[in-house]
PDB file of C-alpha atoms in Angstrom:
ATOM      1  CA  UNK V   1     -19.405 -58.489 -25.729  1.00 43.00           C
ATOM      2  CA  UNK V   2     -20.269 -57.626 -24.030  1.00 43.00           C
ATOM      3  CA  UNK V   3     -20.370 -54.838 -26.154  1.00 43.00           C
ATOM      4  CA  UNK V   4     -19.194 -48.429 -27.332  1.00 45.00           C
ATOM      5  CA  UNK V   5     -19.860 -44.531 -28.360  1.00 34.00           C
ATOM      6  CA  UNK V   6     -22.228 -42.430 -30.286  1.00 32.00           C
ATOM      7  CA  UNK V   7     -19.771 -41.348 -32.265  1.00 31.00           C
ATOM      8  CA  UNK V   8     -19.071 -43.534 -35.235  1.00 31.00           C
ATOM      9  CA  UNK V   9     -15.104 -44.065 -34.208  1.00 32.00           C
ATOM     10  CA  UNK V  10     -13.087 -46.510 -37.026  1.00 32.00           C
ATOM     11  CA  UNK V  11     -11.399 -48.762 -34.973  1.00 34.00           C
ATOM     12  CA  UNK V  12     -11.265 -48.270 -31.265  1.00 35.00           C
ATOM     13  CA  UNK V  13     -10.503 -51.021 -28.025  1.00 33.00           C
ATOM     14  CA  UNK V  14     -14.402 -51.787 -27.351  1.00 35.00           C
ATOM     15  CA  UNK V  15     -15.595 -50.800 -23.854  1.00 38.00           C
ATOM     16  CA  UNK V  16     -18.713 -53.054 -25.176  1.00 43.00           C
ATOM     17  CA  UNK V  17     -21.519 -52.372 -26.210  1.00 48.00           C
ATOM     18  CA  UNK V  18     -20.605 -55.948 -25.547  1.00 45.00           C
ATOM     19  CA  UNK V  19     -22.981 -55.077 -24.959  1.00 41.00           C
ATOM     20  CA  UNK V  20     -21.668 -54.679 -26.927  1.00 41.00           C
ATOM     21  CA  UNK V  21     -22.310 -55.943 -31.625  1.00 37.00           C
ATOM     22  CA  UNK V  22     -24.988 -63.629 -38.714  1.00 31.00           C
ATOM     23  CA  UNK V  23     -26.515 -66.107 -41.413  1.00 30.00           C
ATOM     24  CA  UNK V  24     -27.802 -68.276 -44.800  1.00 31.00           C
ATOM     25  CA  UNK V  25     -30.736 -70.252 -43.246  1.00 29.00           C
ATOM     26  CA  UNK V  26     -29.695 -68.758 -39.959  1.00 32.00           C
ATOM     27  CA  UNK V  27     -30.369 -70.924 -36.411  1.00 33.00           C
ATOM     28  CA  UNK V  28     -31.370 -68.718 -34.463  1.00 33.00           C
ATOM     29  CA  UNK V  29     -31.805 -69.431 -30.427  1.00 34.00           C
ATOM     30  CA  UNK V  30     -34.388 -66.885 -29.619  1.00 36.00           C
ATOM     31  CA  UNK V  31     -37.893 -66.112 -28.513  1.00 35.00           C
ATOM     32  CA  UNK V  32     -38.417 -63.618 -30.997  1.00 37.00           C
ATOM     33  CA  UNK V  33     -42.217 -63.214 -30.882  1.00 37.00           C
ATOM     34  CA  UNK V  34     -43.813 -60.152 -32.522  1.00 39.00           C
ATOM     35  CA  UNK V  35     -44.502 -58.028 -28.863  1.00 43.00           C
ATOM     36  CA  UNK V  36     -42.608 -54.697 -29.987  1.00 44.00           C
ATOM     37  CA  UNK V  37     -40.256 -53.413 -27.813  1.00 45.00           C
ATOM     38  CA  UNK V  38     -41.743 -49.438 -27.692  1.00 45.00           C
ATOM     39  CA  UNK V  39     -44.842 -48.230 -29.944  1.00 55.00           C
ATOM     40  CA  UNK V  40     -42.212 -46.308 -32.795  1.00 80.00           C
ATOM     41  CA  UNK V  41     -39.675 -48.917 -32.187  1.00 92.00           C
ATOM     42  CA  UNK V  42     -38.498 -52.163 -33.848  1.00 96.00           C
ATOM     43  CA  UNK V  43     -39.230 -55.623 -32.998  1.00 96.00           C
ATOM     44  CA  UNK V  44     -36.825 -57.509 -31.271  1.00 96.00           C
ATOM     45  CA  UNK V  45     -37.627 -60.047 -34.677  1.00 96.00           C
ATOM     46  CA  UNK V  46     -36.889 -56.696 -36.948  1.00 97.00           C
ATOM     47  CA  UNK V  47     -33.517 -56.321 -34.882  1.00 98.00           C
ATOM     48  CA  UNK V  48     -32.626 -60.464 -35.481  1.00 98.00           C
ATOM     49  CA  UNK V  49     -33.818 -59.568 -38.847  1.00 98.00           C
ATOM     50  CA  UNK V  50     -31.419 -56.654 -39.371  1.00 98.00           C
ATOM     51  CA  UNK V  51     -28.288 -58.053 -37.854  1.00 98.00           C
ATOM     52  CA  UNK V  52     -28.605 -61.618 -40.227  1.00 98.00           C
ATOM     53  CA  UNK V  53     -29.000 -59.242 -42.888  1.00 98.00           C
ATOM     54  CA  UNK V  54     -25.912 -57.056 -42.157  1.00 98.00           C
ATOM     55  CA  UNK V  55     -23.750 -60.109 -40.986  1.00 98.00           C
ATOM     56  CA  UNK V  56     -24.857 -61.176 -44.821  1.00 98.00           C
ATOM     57  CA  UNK V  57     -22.866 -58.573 -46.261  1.00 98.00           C
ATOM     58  CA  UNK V  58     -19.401 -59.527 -46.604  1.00 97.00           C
ATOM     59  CA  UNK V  59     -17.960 -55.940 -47.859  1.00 97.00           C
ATOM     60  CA  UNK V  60     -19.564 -54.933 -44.381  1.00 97.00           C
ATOM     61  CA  UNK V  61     -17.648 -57.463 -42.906  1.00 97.00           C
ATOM     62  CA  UNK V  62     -14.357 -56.837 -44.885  1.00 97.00           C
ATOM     63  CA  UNK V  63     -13.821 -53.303 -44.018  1.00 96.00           C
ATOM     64  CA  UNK V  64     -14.011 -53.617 -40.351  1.00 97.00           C
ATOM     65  CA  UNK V  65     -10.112 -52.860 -39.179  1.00 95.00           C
ATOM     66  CA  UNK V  66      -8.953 -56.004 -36.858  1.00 96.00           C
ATOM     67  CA  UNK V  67      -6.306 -55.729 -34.363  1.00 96.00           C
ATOM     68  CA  UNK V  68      -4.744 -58.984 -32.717  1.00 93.00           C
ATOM     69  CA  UNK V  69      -4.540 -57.208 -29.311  1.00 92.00           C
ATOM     70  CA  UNK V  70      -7.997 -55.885 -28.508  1.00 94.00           C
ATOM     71  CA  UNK V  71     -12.037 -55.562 -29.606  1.00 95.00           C
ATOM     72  CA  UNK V  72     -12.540 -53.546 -32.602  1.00 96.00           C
ATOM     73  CA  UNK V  73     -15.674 -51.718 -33.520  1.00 94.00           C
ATOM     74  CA  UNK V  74     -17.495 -49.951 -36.129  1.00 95.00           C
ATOM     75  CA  UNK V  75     -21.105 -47.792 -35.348  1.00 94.00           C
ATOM     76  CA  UNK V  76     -24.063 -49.121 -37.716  1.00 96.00           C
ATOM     77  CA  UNK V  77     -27.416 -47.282 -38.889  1.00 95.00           C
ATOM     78  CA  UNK V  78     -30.005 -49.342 -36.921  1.00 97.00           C
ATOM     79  CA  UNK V  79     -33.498 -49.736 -38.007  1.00 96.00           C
ATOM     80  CA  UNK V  80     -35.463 -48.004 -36.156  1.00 96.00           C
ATOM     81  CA  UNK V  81     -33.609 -45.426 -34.439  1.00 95.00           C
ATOM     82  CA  UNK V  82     -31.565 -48.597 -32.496  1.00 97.00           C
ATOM     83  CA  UNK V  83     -27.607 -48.726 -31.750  1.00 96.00           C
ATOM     84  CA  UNK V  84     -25.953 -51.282 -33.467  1.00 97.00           C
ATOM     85  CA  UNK V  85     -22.388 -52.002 -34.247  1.00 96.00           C
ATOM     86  CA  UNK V  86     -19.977 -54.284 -36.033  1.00 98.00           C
ATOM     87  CA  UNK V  87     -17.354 -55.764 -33.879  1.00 98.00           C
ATOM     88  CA  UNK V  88     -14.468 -57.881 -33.946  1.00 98.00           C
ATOM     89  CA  UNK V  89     -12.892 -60.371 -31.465  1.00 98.00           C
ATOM     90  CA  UNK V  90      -9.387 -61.207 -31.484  1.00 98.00           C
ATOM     91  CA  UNK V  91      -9.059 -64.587 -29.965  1.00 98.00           C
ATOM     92  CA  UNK V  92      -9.541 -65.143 -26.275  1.00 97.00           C
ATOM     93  CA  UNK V  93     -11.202 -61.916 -25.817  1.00 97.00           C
ATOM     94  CA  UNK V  94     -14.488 -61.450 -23.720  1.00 96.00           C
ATOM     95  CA  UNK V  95     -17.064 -58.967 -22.453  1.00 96.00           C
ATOM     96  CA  UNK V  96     -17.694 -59.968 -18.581  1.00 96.00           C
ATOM     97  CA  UNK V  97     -20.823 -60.616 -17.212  1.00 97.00           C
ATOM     98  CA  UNK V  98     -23.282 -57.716 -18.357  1.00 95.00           C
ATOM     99  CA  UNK V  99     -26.454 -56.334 -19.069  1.00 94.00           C
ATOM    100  CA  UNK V 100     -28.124 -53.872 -21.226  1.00 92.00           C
ATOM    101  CA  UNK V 101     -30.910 -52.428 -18.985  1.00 86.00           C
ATOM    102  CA  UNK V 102     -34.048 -51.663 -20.855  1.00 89.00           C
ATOM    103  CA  UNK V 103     -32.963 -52.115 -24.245  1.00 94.00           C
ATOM    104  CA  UNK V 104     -33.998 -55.457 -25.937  1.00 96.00           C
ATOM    105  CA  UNK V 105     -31.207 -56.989 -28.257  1.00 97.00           C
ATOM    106  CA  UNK V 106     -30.152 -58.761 -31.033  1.00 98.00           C
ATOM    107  CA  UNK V 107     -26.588 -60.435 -32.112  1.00 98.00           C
ATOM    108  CA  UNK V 108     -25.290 -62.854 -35.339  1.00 98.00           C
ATOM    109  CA  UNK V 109     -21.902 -63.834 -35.637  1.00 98.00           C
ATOM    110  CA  UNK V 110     -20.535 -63.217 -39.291  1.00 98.00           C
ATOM    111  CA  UNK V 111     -17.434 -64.733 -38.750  1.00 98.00           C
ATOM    112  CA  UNK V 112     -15.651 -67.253 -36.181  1.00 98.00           C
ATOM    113  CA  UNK V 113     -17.486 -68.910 -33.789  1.00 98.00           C
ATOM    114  CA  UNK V 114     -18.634 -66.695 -30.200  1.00 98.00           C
ATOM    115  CA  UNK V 115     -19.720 -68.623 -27.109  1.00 98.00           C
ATOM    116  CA  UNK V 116     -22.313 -67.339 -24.988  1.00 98.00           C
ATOM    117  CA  UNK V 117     -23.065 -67.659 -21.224  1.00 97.00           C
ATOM    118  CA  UNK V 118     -26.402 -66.415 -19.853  1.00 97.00           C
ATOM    119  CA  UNK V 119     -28.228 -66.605 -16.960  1.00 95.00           C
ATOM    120  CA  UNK V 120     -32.161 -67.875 -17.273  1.00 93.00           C
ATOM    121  CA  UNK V 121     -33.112 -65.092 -14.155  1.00 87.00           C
ATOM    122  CA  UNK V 122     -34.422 -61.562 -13.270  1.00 82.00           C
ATOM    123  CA  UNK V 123     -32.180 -59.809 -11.554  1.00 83.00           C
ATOM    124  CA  UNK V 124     -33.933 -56.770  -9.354  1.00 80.00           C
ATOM    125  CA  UNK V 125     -32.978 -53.523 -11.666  1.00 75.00           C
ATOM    126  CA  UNK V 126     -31.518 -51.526  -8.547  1.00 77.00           C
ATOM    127  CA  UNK V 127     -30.448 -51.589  -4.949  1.00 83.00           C
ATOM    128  CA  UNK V 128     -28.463 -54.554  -4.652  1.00 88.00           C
ATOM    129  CA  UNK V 129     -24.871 -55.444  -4.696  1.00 93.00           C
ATOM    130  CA  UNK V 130     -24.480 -59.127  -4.315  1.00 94.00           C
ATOM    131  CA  UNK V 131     -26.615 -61.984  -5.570  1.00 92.00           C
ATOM    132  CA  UNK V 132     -26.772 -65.411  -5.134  1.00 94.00           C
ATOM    133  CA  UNK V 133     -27.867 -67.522  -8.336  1.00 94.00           C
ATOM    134  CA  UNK V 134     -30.319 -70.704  -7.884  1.00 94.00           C
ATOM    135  CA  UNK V 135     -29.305 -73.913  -9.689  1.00 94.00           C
ATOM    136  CA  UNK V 136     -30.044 -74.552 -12.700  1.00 95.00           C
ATOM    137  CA  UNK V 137     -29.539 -70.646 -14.214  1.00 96.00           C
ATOM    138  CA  UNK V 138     -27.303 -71.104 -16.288  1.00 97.00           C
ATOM    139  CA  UNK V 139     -27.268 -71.640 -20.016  1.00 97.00           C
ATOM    140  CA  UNK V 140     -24.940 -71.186 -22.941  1.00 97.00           C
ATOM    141  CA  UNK V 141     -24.495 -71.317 -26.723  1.00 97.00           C
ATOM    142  CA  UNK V 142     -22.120 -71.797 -29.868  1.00 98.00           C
ATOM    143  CA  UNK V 143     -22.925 -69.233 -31.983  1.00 98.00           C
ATOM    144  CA  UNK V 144     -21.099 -69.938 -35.363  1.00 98.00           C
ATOM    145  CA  UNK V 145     -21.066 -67.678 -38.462  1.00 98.00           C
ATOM    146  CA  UNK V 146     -24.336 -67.966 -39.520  1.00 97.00           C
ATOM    147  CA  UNK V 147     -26.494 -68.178 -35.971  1.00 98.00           C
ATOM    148  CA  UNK V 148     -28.181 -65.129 -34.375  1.00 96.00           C
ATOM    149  CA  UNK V 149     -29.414 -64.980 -31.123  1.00 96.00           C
ATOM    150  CA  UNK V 150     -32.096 -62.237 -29.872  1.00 97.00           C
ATOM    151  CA  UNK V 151     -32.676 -61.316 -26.015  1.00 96.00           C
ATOM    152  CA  UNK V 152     -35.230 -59.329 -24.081  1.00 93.00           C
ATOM    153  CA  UNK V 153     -34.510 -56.267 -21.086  1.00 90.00           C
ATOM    154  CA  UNK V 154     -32.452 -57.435 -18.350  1.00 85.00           C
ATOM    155  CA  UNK V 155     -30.802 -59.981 -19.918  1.00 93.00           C
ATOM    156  CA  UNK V 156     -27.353 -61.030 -18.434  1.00 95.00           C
ATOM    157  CA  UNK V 157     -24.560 -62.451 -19.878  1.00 97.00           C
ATOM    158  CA  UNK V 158     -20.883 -62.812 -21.696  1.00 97.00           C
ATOM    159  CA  UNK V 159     -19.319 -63.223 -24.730  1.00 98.00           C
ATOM    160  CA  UNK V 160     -16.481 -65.154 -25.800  1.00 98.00           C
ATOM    161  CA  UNK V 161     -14.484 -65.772 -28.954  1.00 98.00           C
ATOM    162  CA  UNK V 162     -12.774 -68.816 -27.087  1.00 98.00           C
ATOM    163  CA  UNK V 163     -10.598 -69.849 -30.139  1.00 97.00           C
ATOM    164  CA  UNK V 164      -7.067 -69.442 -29.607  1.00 96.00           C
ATOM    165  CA  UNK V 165      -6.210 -68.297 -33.456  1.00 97.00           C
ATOM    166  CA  UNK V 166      -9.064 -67.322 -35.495  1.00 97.00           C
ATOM    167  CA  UNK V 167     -11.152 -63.657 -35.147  1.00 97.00           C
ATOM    168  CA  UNK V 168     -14.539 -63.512 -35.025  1.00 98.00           C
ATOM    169  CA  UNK V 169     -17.124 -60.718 -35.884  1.00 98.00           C
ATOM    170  CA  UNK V 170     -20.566 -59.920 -35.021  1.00 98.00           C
ATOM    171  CA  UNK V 171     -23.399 -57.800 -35.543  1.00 98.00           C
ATOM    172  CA  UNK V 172     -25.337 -56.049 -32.671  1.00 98.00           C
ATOM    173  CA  UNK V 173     -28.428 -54.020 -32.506  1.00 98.00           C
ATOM    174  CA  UNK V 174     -29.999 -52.612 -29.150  1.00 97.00           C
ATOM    175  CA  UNK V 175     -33.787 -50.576 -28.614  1.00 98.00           C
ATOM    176  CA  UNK V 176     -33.877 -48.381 -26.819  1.00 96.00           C
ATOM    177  CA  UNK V 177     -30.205 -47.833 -27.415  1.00 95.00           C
ATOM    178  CA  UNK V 178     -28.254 -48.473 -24.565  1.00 91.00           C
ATOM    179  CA  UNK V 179     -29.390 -46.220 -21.603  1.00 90.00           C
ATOM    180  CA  UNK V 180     -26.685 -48.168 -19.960  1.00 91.00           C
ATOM    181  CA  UNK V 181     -24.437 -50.938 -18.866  1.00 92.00           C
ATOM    182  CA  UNK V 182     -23.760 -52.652 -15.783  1.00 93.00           C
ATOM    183  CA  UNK V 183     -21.103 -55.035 -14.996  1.00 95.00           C
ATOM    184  CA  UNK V 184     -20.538 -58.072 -12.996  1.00 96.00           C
ATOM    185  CA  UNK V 185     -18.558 -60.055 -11.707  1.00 97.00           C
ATOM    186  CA  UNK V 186     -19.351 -63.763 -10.827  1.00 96.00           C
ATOM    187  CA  UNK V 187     -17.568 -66.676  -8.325  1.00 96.00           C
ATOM    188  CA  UNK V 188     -19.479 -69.505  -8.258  1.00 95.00           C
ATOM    189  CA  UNK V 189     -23.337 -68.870  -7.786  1.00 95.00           C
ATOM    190  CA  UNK V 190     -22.038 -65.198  -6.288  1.00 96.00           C
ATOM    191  CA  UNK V 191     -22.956 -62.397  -8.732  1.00 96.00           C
ATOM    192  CA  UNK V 192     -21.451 -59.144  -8.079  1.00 96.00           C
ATOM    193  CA  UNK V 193     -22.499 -56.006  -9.569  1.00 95.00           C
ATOM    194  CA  UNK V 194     -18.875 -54.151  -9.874  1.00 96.00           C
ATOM    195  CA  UNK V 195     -19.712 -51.177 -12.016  1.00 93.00           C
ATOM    196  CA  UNK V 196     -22.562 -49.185 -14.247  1.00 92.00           C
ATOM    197  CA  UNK V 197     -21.705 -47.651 -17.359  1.00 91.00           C
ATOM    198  CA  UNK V 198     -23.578 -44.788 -19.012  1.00 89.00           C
ATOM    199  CA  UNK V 199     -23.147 -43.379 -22.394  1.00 82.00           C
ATOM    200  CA  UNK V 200     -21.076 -40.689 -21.266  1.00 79.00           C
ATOM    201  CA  UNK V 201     -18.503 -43.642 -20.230  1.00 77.00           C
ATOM    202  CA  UNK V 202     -17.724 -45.216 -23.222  1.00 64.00           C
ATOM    203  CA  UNK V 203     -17.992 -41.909 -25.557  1.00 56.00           C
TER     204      UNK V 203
END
């Protein structure tokens, strides 16, 4: 993103689907596994799977509309019955510290390089509004064109295209999709949970 609507807009300023969302001989910083995510749904491994492949097709790529002042987005056919999306970051944009829920995920940059910032922690699902992080949370990755990166429920983070001239684009997939988004905000080991996003929000 992070990261949206279920209508298949064009071109649109993302609210994120970053939450929110590449390739040959892909490196791929994941725990894929083969657990499935719901009985009749994909793998997270079949989601990795189906982002390389789309980030793989450069006509895919080509045809999504960029615009130098703000995200971009395009709605995918999933496998599955999962969201997914093609999106493009101007440079020096961002999603904010995020989740996606329940949904399990799957990204690959296609083009550009994105840098992401996670946090290697649990958060409790409800109830809270501030957080203080342990040392020792917090992890990030360069994810050039080419590297894919898969994540299970809960999982917080941001995305940056931190280049100060060059897009970048991604591929994202999501099962369930997104039931739906919250966002934080973060000073120093202080996470803040500022705002949560359903469907309806970002339609």
């Amino acid at each position: 993103m992070s990261s949206p609507s279920p209508a298949v807009p064009t071109a649109a300023s993302v609210p994120s689907p970053a939450t929110a969302p590449a390739t040959a001989a892909p490196a791929v910083s994941a725990r894929v596994g083969s657990a499935r995510t719901a009985p009749s749904g994909p793998t997270v491994a079949e989601l990795l799977d189906f982002v390389r492949r789309s980030a793989e097709d450069t006509a895919l790529i080509a045809s999504l509309p960029l615009d130098p002042e703000g995200r971009t987005w395009v709605r995918l056919d999933g496998p599955g019955g999962s969201e997914a999306w093609l999106i493009g970051w101007p440079p020096g944009t961002g999603t904010g510290w995020h989740d996606h829920a329940d949904s399990v995920g799957a990204f690959t940059t296609a083009s550009g390089t994105l840098k992401e910032h996670s946090l290697a922690v649990r958060l409790p699902t409800d109830g809270w509004k501030t957080l203080e992080l342990n040392e020792g949370v917090d992890r990030s990755r360069e994810l050039a064109a080419g590297q894919g990166r898969a994540f299970g429920q809960n999982h917080v983070h941001e995305v940056l295209n931190e280049s100060d001239s060059v897009h970048a684009v991604s591929v994202h997939a999501y099962y369930p999709p997104l039931p739906r988004i919250r966002r934080f905000s973060r000073t120093g080991a202080v996470l803040r949970l500022e705002q949560t996003e359903r469907p309806e929000d970002w339609q």
